[in-house]
Amino acid sequence: MEPVGKLAGPGHRLPPAAAGTAERARWWHHVGDGRLQCDVCPHQCQLADGEAGKCFVRVRQGERIVLTTYGLASGFCLDPIEKKPLYHFHPGTAVLSLGTAGCNLSCRPCRTWDEAVAKRVHRMAEEASPRAIAAAAHQWQATSVAFTYNDPAIYPEYAIDIARACHVQDVRTVAVTSGFMMPAVRRELFGVMDAANIDLKGFDEEFYQSFIGGSLRPVLDTLIYVRHRTSTWLEITNLLVPGHNDAPDRLRAMCTWIHDELGPDVPLHFSAYRPDPRMPETGLAASGLAGVPPTPPEALLRAVDIAREVGLRYVYSGGAGTPATGTTYCHGCGAALIEREGHTVQRYRITSQGRCPECRAVLPGAFDDRPGDFGARRIPIRLGN
Ligand code: SF4
């Protein structure tokens, strides 16, 4: 069992914005010594009264655990779906992105994970009911809502209620997640998600434990579950951090696992690490990232080559500096089917049945007759505007 987070302890009170918004949480049970165990993610925090879990936002109050961020979201923004990234899910359409506060991992390259930011997001959060979010997506003609700025794995009660409200409005739902969750949560969360981008951060248990603050096996289990047991459309992202998870043999092992366990049709996106200019040198040193340079384009291209060599059909790296790594090619005849520039669809050649017009091979994913025309915009919105 994992120790609880640094905010835990009787002396720590809920952030002010959470007052009155906490909802009784699901997925916990009593353990014999009087503590309550949260069963949402593999950390399985065991909480005394008043303690918060590692994620900051699931807190024991008396004889129950509550989700302090239920109904509190932040960062509402209209984005292109390509930015999640999802390249095979209604290309060119708009997605309403949102997040809450907290995280159950402590990825060293993360730009948002630290106690201060977690608290600040609490203060910035707006009250947002599931129905209000679904109505906003409908009003702004977003075809999907994405749970993206932090991981819906730590607020599944809220994410599931929002997803159900969205489906009433004919709005689709997207989970952008680390996949670090327990089986019961996995079942319910992906039962209401139309698409997911799961972050496979590396392919090494030691890397996950020392660099991510989690473990690899539950993430692999989530990938297998989503691919084989749900109708959720799945894509994968891997952030390449120079010198930490970009060794060619590990990349080859990861891509081979994806090919063998998930199949050749799951799109894989390689993305580039960029040092956070807001992080002081001391912070970089503490996180083990001092002197780590940005991921060079050639490292991205090498990763793309490895993935294609092992047989993955849809491999992308928008930041590699070559349009070819943002283009979707037909696996049957090699024709360019979707050409992109950044997050914008420039050329779209797919039949109304989702086939290649040259050889009629089916392109896996969810496609419309025409791509959306949202473009590369990023439009912050407030609910009710
Ligand atoms: S969701 Fe939060 S409280 Fe629950 S086990 Fe994970 S880190 Fe701990």
GROMACS .gro file of C-alpha atoms and ligand atoms in nm:
model
  393
    1MET     CA    1   0.000   0.000   0.000
    2GLU     CA    2   0.126   0.345  -0.085
    3PRO     CA    3   0.183   0.623   0.168
    4VAL     CA    4  -0.043   0.921   0.124
    5GLY     CA    5   0.057   1.248  -0.039
    6LYS     CA    6   0.245   1.537   0.115
    7LEU     CA    7  -0.073   1.733   0.167
    8ALA     CA    8  -0.203   1.455   0.385
    9GLY     CA    9  -0.240   1.479   0.757
   10PRO     CA   10  -0.481   1.616   1.010
   11GLY     CA   11  -0.322   1.961   0.980
   12HIS     CA   12  -0.408   1.994   0.614
   13ARG     CA   13  -0.744   2.139   0.523
   14LEU     CA   14  -0.927   2.129   0.196
   15PRO     CA   15  -0.851   2.416  -0.043
   16PRO     CA   16  -1.112   2.689  -0.005
   17ALA     CA   17  -1.261   2.643  -0.350
   18ALA     CA   18  -1.346   2.286  -0.264
   19ALA     CA   19  -1.568   2.380   0.024
   20GLY     CA   20  -1.923   2.265  -0.039
   21THR     CA   21  -1.838   2.086  -0.362
   22ALA     CA   22  -1.703   1.758  -0.230
   23GLU     CA   23  -1.900   1.457  -0.344
   24ARG     CA   24  -1.908   1.119  -0.183
   25ALA     CA   25  -1.656   0.916  -0.376
   26ARG     CA   26  -1.697   0.564  -0.504
   27TRP     CA   27  -1.434   0.288  -0.507
   28TRP     CA   28  -1.307   0.265  -0.147
   29HIS     CA   29  -1.334   0.025   0.143
   30HIS     CA   30  -1.258  -0.005   0.513
   31VAL     CA   31  -0.933  -0.167   0.613
   32GLY     CA   32  -0.897  -0.340   0.946
   33ASP     CA   33  -0.700  -0.071   1.130
   34GLY     CA   34  -0.963   0.199   1.097
   35ARG     CA   35  -0.830   0.356   0.780
   36LEU     CA   36  -1.021   0.378   0.452
   37GLN     CA   37  -0.850   0.261   0.134
   38CYS     CA   38  -0.910   0.436  -0.197
   39ASP     CA   39  -0.944   0.181  -0.478
   40VAL     CA   40  -0.932   0.420  -0.773
   41CYS     CA   41  -0.570   0.381  -0.874
   42PRO     CA   42  -0.289   0.137  -0.794
   43HIS     CA   43  -0.147   0.362  -0.523
   44GLN     CA   44  -0.434   0.237  -0.304
   45CYS     CA   45  -0.387   0.515  -0.050
   46GLN     CA   46  -0.500   0.427   0.301
   47LEU     CA   47  -0.640   0.734   0.470
   48ALA     CA   48  -0.699   0.842   0.827
   49ASP     CA   49  -0.964   1.107   0.888
   50GLY     CA   50  -0.870   1.437   0.720
   51GLU     CA   51  -0.601   1.290   0.499
   52ALA     CA   52  -0.577   1.338   0.124
   53GLY     CA   53  -0.441   1.081  -0.115
   54LYS     CA   54  -0.137   1.127  -0.335
   55CYS     CA   55  -0.359   1.289  -0.595
   56PHE     CA   56  -0.454   1.570  -0.347
   57VAL     CA   57  -0.820   1.560  -0.443
   58ARG     CA   58  -0.960   1.244  -0.287
   59VAL     CA   59  -0.993   1.312   0.085
   60ARG     CA   60  -1.125   1.119   0.381
   61GLN     CA   61  -1.399   1.300   0.570
   62GLY     CA   62  -1.516   1.097   0.867
   63GLU     CA   63  -1.637   0.759   0.753
   64ARG     CA   64  -1.626   0.832   0.383
   65ILE     CA   65  -1.392   0.945   0.109
   66VAL     CA   66  -1.494   1.243  -0.099
   67LEU     CA   67  -1.389   1.375  -0.438
   68THR     CA   68  -1.317   1.741  -0.366
   69THR     CA   69  -1.312   1.844  -0.732
   70TYR     CA   70  -1.654   1.712  -0.830
   71GLY     CA   71  -1.827   1.996  -1.015
   72LEU     CA   72  -1.512   2.210  -1.033
   73ALA     CA   73  -1.340   2.231  -1.369
   74SER     CA   74  -1.099   2.475  -1.527
   75GLY     CA   75  -0.936   2.570  -1.850
   76PHE     CA   76  -1.231   2.538  -2.086
   77CYS     CA   77  -1.095   2.574  -2.433
   78LEU     CA   78  -1.195   2.480  -2.786
   79ASP     CA   79  -0.914   2.294  -2.960
   80PRO     CA   80  -0.871   2.088  -3.274
   81ILE     CA   81  -0.909   1.718  -3.197
   82GLU     CA   82  -0.562   1.667  -3.348
   83LYS     CA   83  -0.417   1.844  -3.044
   84LYS     CA   84  -0.517   1.567  -2.799
   85PRO     CA   85  -0.359   1.404  -3.013
   86LEU     CA   86  -0.620   1.200  -3.200
   87TYR     CA   87  -0.557   1.167  -3.574
   88HIS     CA   88  -0.810   0.893  -3.658
   89PHE     CA   89  -1.111   1.031  -3.474
   90HIS     CA   90  -1.325   1.276  -3.670
   91PRO     CA   91  -1.032   1.478  -3.811
   92GLY     CA   92  -1.058   1.854  -3.816
   93THR     CA   93  -1.339   1.877  -3.560
   94ALA     CA   94  -1.348   2.092  -3.247
   95VAL     CA   95  -1.318   1.950  -2.899
   96LEU     CA   96  -1.405   2.124  -2.572
   97SER     CA   97  -1.105   2.059  -2.344
   98LEU     CA   98  -1.124   2.073  -1.967
   99GLY     CA   99  -0.947   1.960  -1.654
  100THR     CA  100  -0.977   1.970  -1.278
  101ALA     CA  101  -0.696   1.967  -1.019
  102GLY     CA  102  -0.448   1.713  -0.890
  103CYS     CA  103  -0.268   1.413  -1.034
  104ASN     CA  104  -0.185   1.063  -0.914
  105LEU     CA  105   0.156   1.056  -1.086
  106SER     CA  106   0.460   1.279  -1.047
  107CYS     CA  107   0.615   1.273  -1.392
  108ARG     CA  108   0.938   1.467  -1.377
  109PRO     CA  109   0.901   1.633  -1.718
  110CYS     CA  110   0.545   1.745  -1.639
  111ARG     CA  111   0.482   2.117  -1.665
  112THR     CA  112   0.189   2.125  -1.429
  113TRP     CA  113   0.254   1.880  -1.152
  114ASP     CA  114   0.348   2.030  -0.821
  115GLU     CA  115   0.163   2.118  -0.510
  116ALA     CA  116   0.144   2.488  -0.586
  117VAL     CA  117  -0.011   2.439  -0.928
  118ALA     CA  118  -0.252   2.181  -0.795
  119LYS     CA  119  -0.374   2.432  -0.536
  120ARG     CA  120  -0.386   2.716  -0.784
  121VAL     CA  121  -0.601   2.519  -1.024
  122HIS     CA  122  -0.837   2.464  -0.734
  123ARG     CA  123  -0.873   2.839  -0.695
  124MET     CA  124  -0.916   2.899  -1.066
  125ALA     CA  125  -1.179   2.630  -1.108
  126GLU     CA  126  -1.531   2.724  -1.207
  127GLU     CA  127  -1.838   2.547  -1.082
  128ALA     CA  128  -1.939   2.335  -1.377
  129SER     CA  129  -2.215   2.080  -1.364
  130PRO     CA  130  -2.206   1.790  -1.610
  131ARG     CA  131  -2.515   1.930  -1.784
  132ALA     CA  132  -2.362   2.277  -1.813
  133ILE     CA  133  -2.049   2.134  -1.973
  134ALA     CA  134  -2.249   1.925  -2.220
  135ALA     CA  135  -2.466   2.225  -2.303
  136ALA     CA  136  -2.157   2.443  -2.360
  137ALA     CA  137  -2.007   2.186  -2.595
  138HIS     CA  138  -2.332   2.172  -2.788
  139GLN     CA  139  -2.364   2.550  -2.796
  140TRP     CA  140  -2.007   2.597  -2.923
  141GLN     CA  141  -2.049   2.319  -3.180
  142ALA     CA  142  -1.774   2.108  -3.031
  143THR     CA  143  -1.830   1.753  -3.145
  144SER     CA  144  -1.643   1.614  -2.844
  145VAL     CA  145  -1.549   1.694  -2.487
  146ALA     CA  146  -1.198   1.595  -2.377
  147PHE     CA  147  -1.085   1.526  -2.020
  148THR     CA  148  -0.732   1.636  -2.078
  149TYR     CA  149  -0.552   1.890  -1.860
  150ASN     CA  150  -0.522   1.643  -1.578
  151ASP     CA  151  -0.604   1.276  -1.563
  152PRO     CA  152  -0.972   1.173  -1.546
  153ALA     CA  153  -0.845   0.861  -1.367
  154ILE     CA  154  -0.854   1.062  -1.041
  155TYR     CA  155  -1.204   1.205  -1.092
  156PRO     CA  156  -1.394   0.923  -1.260
  157GLU     CA  157  -1.724   1.001  -1.083
  158TYR     CA  158  -1.730   1.350  -1.236
  159ALA     CA  159  -1.593   1.243  -1.577
  160ILE     CA  160  -1.853   0.966  -1.608
  161ASP     CA  161  -2.140   1.201  -1.521
  162ILE     CA  162  -2.012   1.458  -1.773
  163ALA     CA  163  -1.980   1.187  -2.039
  164ARG     CA  164  -2.337   1.071  -1.982
  165ALA     CA  165  -2.465   1.427  -2.008
  166CYS     CA  166  -2.264   1.476  -2.329
  167HIS     CA  167  -2.410   1.167  -2.489
  168VAL     CA  168  -2.761   1.305  -2.426
  169GLN     CA  169  -2.654   1.608  -2.633
  170ASP     CA  170  -2.494   1.389  -2.901
  171VAL     CA  171  -2.149   1.511  -2.799
  172ARG     CA  172  -1.868   1.254  -2.797
  173THR     CA  173  -1.620   1.203  -2.514
  174VAL     CA  174  -1.241   1.170  -2.509
  175ALA     CA  175  -1.015   1.060  -2.222
  176VAL     CA  176  -0.654   1.175  -2.228
  177THR     CA  177  -0.502   0.963  -1.957
  178SER     CA  178  -0.199   0.784  -1.822
  179GLY     CA  179  -0.408   0.470  -1.790
  180PHE     CA  180  -0.287   0.425  -1.429
  181MET     CA  181  -0.610   0.303  -1.271
  182MET     CA  182  -0.769   0.000  -1.112
  183PRO     CA  183  -0.978  -0.246  -1.315
  184ALA     CA  184  -1.318  -0.145  -1.172
  185VAL     CA  185  -1.257   0.222  -1.257
  186ARG     CA  186  -1.119   0.127  -1.598
  187ARG     CA  187  -1.439  -0.063  -1.678
  188GLU     CA  188  -1.673   0.221  -1.592
  189LEU     CA  189  -1.466   0.507  -1.727
  190PHE     CA  190  -1.404   0.357  -2.069
  191GLY     CA  191  -1.762   0.235  -2.080
  192VAL     CA  192  -1.860   0.597  -2.154
  193MET     CA  193  -1.557   0.717  -2.354
  194ASP     CA  194  -1.576   0.729  -2.733
  195ALA     CA  195  -1.201   0.777  -2.776
  196ALA     CA  196  -0.887   0.777  -2.568
  197ASN     CA  197  -0.530   0.882  -2.599
  198ILE     CA  198  -0.329   0.685  -2.344
  199ASP     CA  199   0.016   0.807  -2.252
  200LEU     CA  200   0.264   0.517  -2.255
  201LYS     CA  201   0.550   0.703  -2.094
  202GLY     CA  202   0.819   0.442  -2.140
  203PHE     CA  203   0.867   0.069  -2.145
  204ASP     CA  204   1.060   0.006  -1.832
  205GLU     CA  205   0.928  -0.065  -1.483
  206GLU     CA  206   1.221   0.111  -1.319
  207PHE     CA  207   1.163   0.421  -1.533
  208TYR     CA  208   0.797   0.428  -1.431
  209GLN     CA  209   0.883   0.398  -1.064
  210SER     CA  210   1.168   0.646  -1.047
  211PHE     CA  211   1.067   0.899  -1.312
  212ILE     CA  212   0.688   0.880  -1.322
  213GLY     CA  213   0.588   0.781  -0.970
  214GLY     CA  214   0.377   0.490  -1.086
  215SER     CA  215   0.418   0.149  -1.242
  216LEU     CA  216   0.406   0.018  -1.595
  217ARG     CA  217   0.197  -0.298  -1.563
  218PRO     CA  218  -0.138  -0.131  -1.483
  219VAL     CA  219  -0.088   0.098  -1.784
  220LEU     CA  220  -0.029  -0.199  -2.013
  221ASP     CA  221  -0.339  -0.365  -1.867
  222THR     CA  222  -0.543  -0.054  -1.944
  223LEU     CA  223  -0.416  -0.048  -2.302
  224ILE     CA  224  -0.508  -0.414  -2.352
  225TYR     CA  225  -0.847  -0.361  -2.191
  226VAL     CA  226  -0.937  -0.058  -2.400
  227ARG     CA  227  -0.818  -0.214  -2.724
  228HIS     CA  228  -0.982  -0.553  -2.684
  229ARG     CA  229  -1.274  -0.509  -2.445
  230THR     CA  230  -1.431  -0.176  -2.540
  231SER     CA  231  -1.549   0.013  -2.844
  232THR     CA  232  -1.341   0.317  -2.741
  233TRP     CA  233  -1.115   0.433  -3.023
  234LEU     CA  234  -0.754   0.416  -2.896
  235GLU     CA  235  -0.440   0.611  -2.982
  236ILE     CA  236  -0.113   0.618  -2.786
  237THR     CA  237   0.136   0.895  -2.707
  238ASN     CA  238   0.499   0.853  -2.605
  239LEU     CA  239   0.703   1.153  -2.491
  240LEU     CA  240   1.072   1.109  -2.575
  241VAL     CA  241   1.299   1.246  -2.301
  242PRO     CA  242   1.661   1.244  -2.422
  243GLY     CA  243   1.877   1.004  -2.227
  244HIS     CA  244   1.589   0.873  -2.018
  245ASN     CA  245   1.345   0.672  -2.231
  246ASP     CA  246   1.470   0.707  -2.587
  247ALA     CA  247   1.715   0.415  -2.611
  248PRO     CA  248   1.650   0.239  -2.944
  249ASP     CA  249   1.627  -0.107  -2.788
  250ARG     CA  250   1.359   0.008  -2.541
  251LEU     CA  251   1.166   0.187  -2.815
  252ARG     CA  252   1.181  -0.128  -3.026
  253ALA     CA  253   1.059  -0.337  -2.732
  254MET     CA  254   0.771  -0.095  -2.671
  255CYS     CA  255   0.666  -0.084  -3.036
  256THR     CA  256   0.689  -0.462  -3.065
  257TRP     CA  257   0.466  -0.498  -2.759
  258ILE     CA  258   0.212  -0.257  -2.911
  259HIS     CA  259   0.219  -0.450  -3.238
  260ASP     CA  260   0.188  -0.793  -3.079
  261GLU     CA  261  -0.060  -0.712  -2.801
  262LEU     CA  262  -0.270  -0.436  -2.952
  263GLY     CA  263  -0.222  -0.489  -3.325
  264PRO     CA  264  -0.068  -0.280  -3.603
  265ASP     CA  265  -0.361  -0.038  -3.637
  266VAL     CA  266  -0.335   0.156  -3.310
  267PRO     CA  267  -0.188   0.498  -3.398
  268LEU     CA  268   0.125   0.593  -3.208
  269HIS     CA  269   0.234   0.955  -3.157
  270PHE     CA  270   0.588   1.042  -3.056
  271SER     CA  271   0.619   1.383  -2.896
  272ALA     CA  272   0.916   1.599  -2.804
  273TYR     CA  273   1.032   1.698  -2.456
  274ARG     CA  274   1.088   2.072  -2.410
  275PRO     CA  275   1.250   2.205  -2.090
  276ASP     CA  276   1.002   2.417  -1.898
  277PRO     CA  277   1.136   2.775  -1.902
  278ARG     CA  278   0.935   2.850  -1.587
  279MET     CA  279   1.117   2.587  -1.387
  280PRO     CA  280   1.426   2.723  -1.203
  281GLU     CA  281   1.758   2.542  -1.227
  282THR     CA  282   1.708   2.403  -0.878
  283GLY     CA  283   1.378   2.252  -0.988
  284LEU     CA  284   1.536   2.098  -1.295
  285ALA     CA  285   1.818   1.956  -1.085
  286ALA     CA  286   1.574   1.813  -0.830
  287SER     CA  287   1.375   1.645  -1.105
  288GLY     CA  288   1.688   1.497  -1.265
  289LEU     CA  289   1.633   1.703  -1.579
  290ALA     CA  290   1.916   1.955  -1.544
  291GLY     CA  291   2.100   1.972  -1.873
  292VAL     CA  292   1.850   1.752  -2.057
  293PRO     CA  293   1.811   1.917  -2.399
  294PRO     CA  294   1.493   1.936  -2.604
  295THR     CA  295   1.425   1.622  -2.803
  296PRO     CA  296   1.600   1.673  -3.137
  297PRO     CA  297   1.403   1.609  -3.459
  298GLU     CA  298   1.637   1.326  -3.554
  299ALA     CA  299   1.544   1.138  -3.235
  300LEU     CA  300   1.177   1.166  -3.328
  301LEU     CA  301   1.248   1.046  -3.680
  302ARG     CA  302   1.451   0.753  -3.549
  303ALA     CA  303   1.162   0.654  -3.320
  304VAL     CA  304   0.916   0.677  -3.610
  305ASP     CA  305   1.144   0.455  -3.820
  306ILE     CA  306   1.169   0.194  -3.544
  307ALA     CA  307   0.792   0.184  -3.501
  308ARG     CA  308   0.735   0.144  -3.873
  309GLU     CA  309   1.005  -0.125  -3.894
  310VAL     CA  310   0.826  -0.341  -3.639
  311GLY     CA  311   0.506  -0.311  -3.839
  312LEU     CA  312   0.300  -0.032  -3.683
  313ARG     CA  313   0.097   0.124  -3.964
  314TYR     CA  314   0.011   0.467  -3.826
  315VAL     CA  315   0.305   0.639  -3.662
  316TYR     CA  316   0.318   1.015  -3.616
  317SER     CA  317   0.542   1.284  -3.484
  318GLY     CA  318   0.409   1.626  -3.568
  319GLY     CA  319   0.716   1.798  -3.421
  320ALA     CA  320   0.975   1.611  -3.627
  321GLY     CA  321   1.000   1.891  -3.881
  322THR     CA  322   0.885   1.686  -4.177
  323PRO     CA  323   0.528   1.678  -4.308
  324ALA     CA  324   0.562   1.304  -4.375
  325THR     CA  325   0.543   1.227  -4.003
  326GLY     CA  326   0.207   1.405  -3.975
  327THR     CA  327   0.054   1.232  -4.277
  328THR     CA  328  -0.176   0.929  -4.270
  329TYR     CA  329  -0.084   0.678  -4.538
  330CYS     CA  330  -0.298   0.391  -4.664
  331HIS     CA  331  -0.161   0.065  -4.527
  332GLY     CA  332  -0.274  -0.108  -4.846
  333CYS     CA  333  -0.117   0.099  -5.123
  334GLY     CA  334   0.076   0.375  -4.949
  335ALA     CA  335  -0.140   0.662  -5.080
  336ALA     CA  336  -0.141   0.977  -4.869
  337LEU     CA  337  -0.495   0.991  -4.725
  338ILE     CA  338  -0.480   1.274  -4.469
  339GLU     CA  339  -0.213   1.541  -4.492
  340ARG     CA  340  -0.169   1.776  -4.200
  341GLU     CA  341   0.021   2.089  -4.124
  342GLY     CA  342   0.055   2.117  -3.751
  343HIS     CA  343  -0.292   2.052  -3.613
  344THR     CA  344  -0.469   2.144  -3.937
  345VAL     CA  345  -0.597   1.901  -4.197
  346GLN     CA  346  -0.472   2.020  -4.537
  347ARG     CA  347  -0.584   1.736  -4.761
  348TYR     CA  348  -0.840   1.463  -4.698
  349ARG     CA  349  -0.888   1.174  -4.934
  350ILE     CA  350  -1.115   0.917  -4.771
  351THR     CA  351  -1.436   0.778  -4.920
  352SER     CA  352  -1.766   0.806  -4.735
  353GLN     CA  353  -1.715   0.444  -4.621
  354GLY     CA  354  -1.381   0.535  -4.462
  355ARG     CA  355  -1.178   0.371  -4.739
  356CYS     CA  356  -0.876   0.459  -4.946
  357PRO     CA  357  -0.999   0.588  -5.285
  358GLU     CA  358  -0.714   0.407  -5.462
  359CYS     CA  359  -0.720   0.052  -5.327
  360ARG     CA  360  -1.039   0.055  -5.112
  361ALA     CA  361  -0.854  -0.052  -4.799
  362VAL     CA  362  -1.039   0.051  -4.482
  363LEU     CA  363  -0.868   0.315  -4.269
  364PRO     CA  364  -0.917   0.224  -3.901
  365GLY     CA  365  -1.077   0.494  -3.689
  366ALA     CA  366  -1.388   0.713  -3.701
  367PHE     CA  367  -1.414   0.932  -4.008
  368ASP     CA  368  -1.672   1.161  -4.162
  369ASP     CA  369  -1.739   1.230  -4.532
  370ARG     CA  370  -1.551   1.557  -4.495
  371PRO     CA  371  -1.305   1.674  -4.231
  372GLY     CA  372  -1.408   1.940  -3.983
  373ASP     CA  373  -1.293   2.294  -4.053
  374PHE     CA  374  -1.199   2.408  -3.703
  375GLY     CA  375  -0.838   2.464  -3.804
  376ALA     CA  376  -0.558   2.532  -3.560
  377ARG     CA  377  -0.745   2.775  -3.340
  378ARG     CA  378  -0.743   2.769  -2.962
  379ILE     CA  379  -1.043   2.948  -2.816
  380PRO     CA  380  -1.074   2.986  -2.437
  381ILE     CA  381  -1.436   3.000  -2.327
  382ARG     CA  382  -1.631   3.046  -2.008
  383LEU     CA  383  -1.936   2.841  -1.938
  384GLY     CA  384  -2.258   3.028  -2.003
  385ASN     CA  385  -2.101   3.269  -2.255
  386SF4     S1  386  -0.688   0.809  -0.678
  386SF4    FE1  387  -0.574   0.938  -0.536
  386SF4     S2  388  -0.640   0.877  -0.330
  386SF4    FE2  389  -0.705   0.717  -0.473
  386SF4     S3  390  -0.540   0.566  -0.466
  386SF4    FE3  391  -0.495   0.704  -0.637
  386SF4     S4  392  -0.364   0.865  -0.553
  386SF4    FE4  393  -0.456   0.756  -0.381
   0.00000   0.00000   0.00000
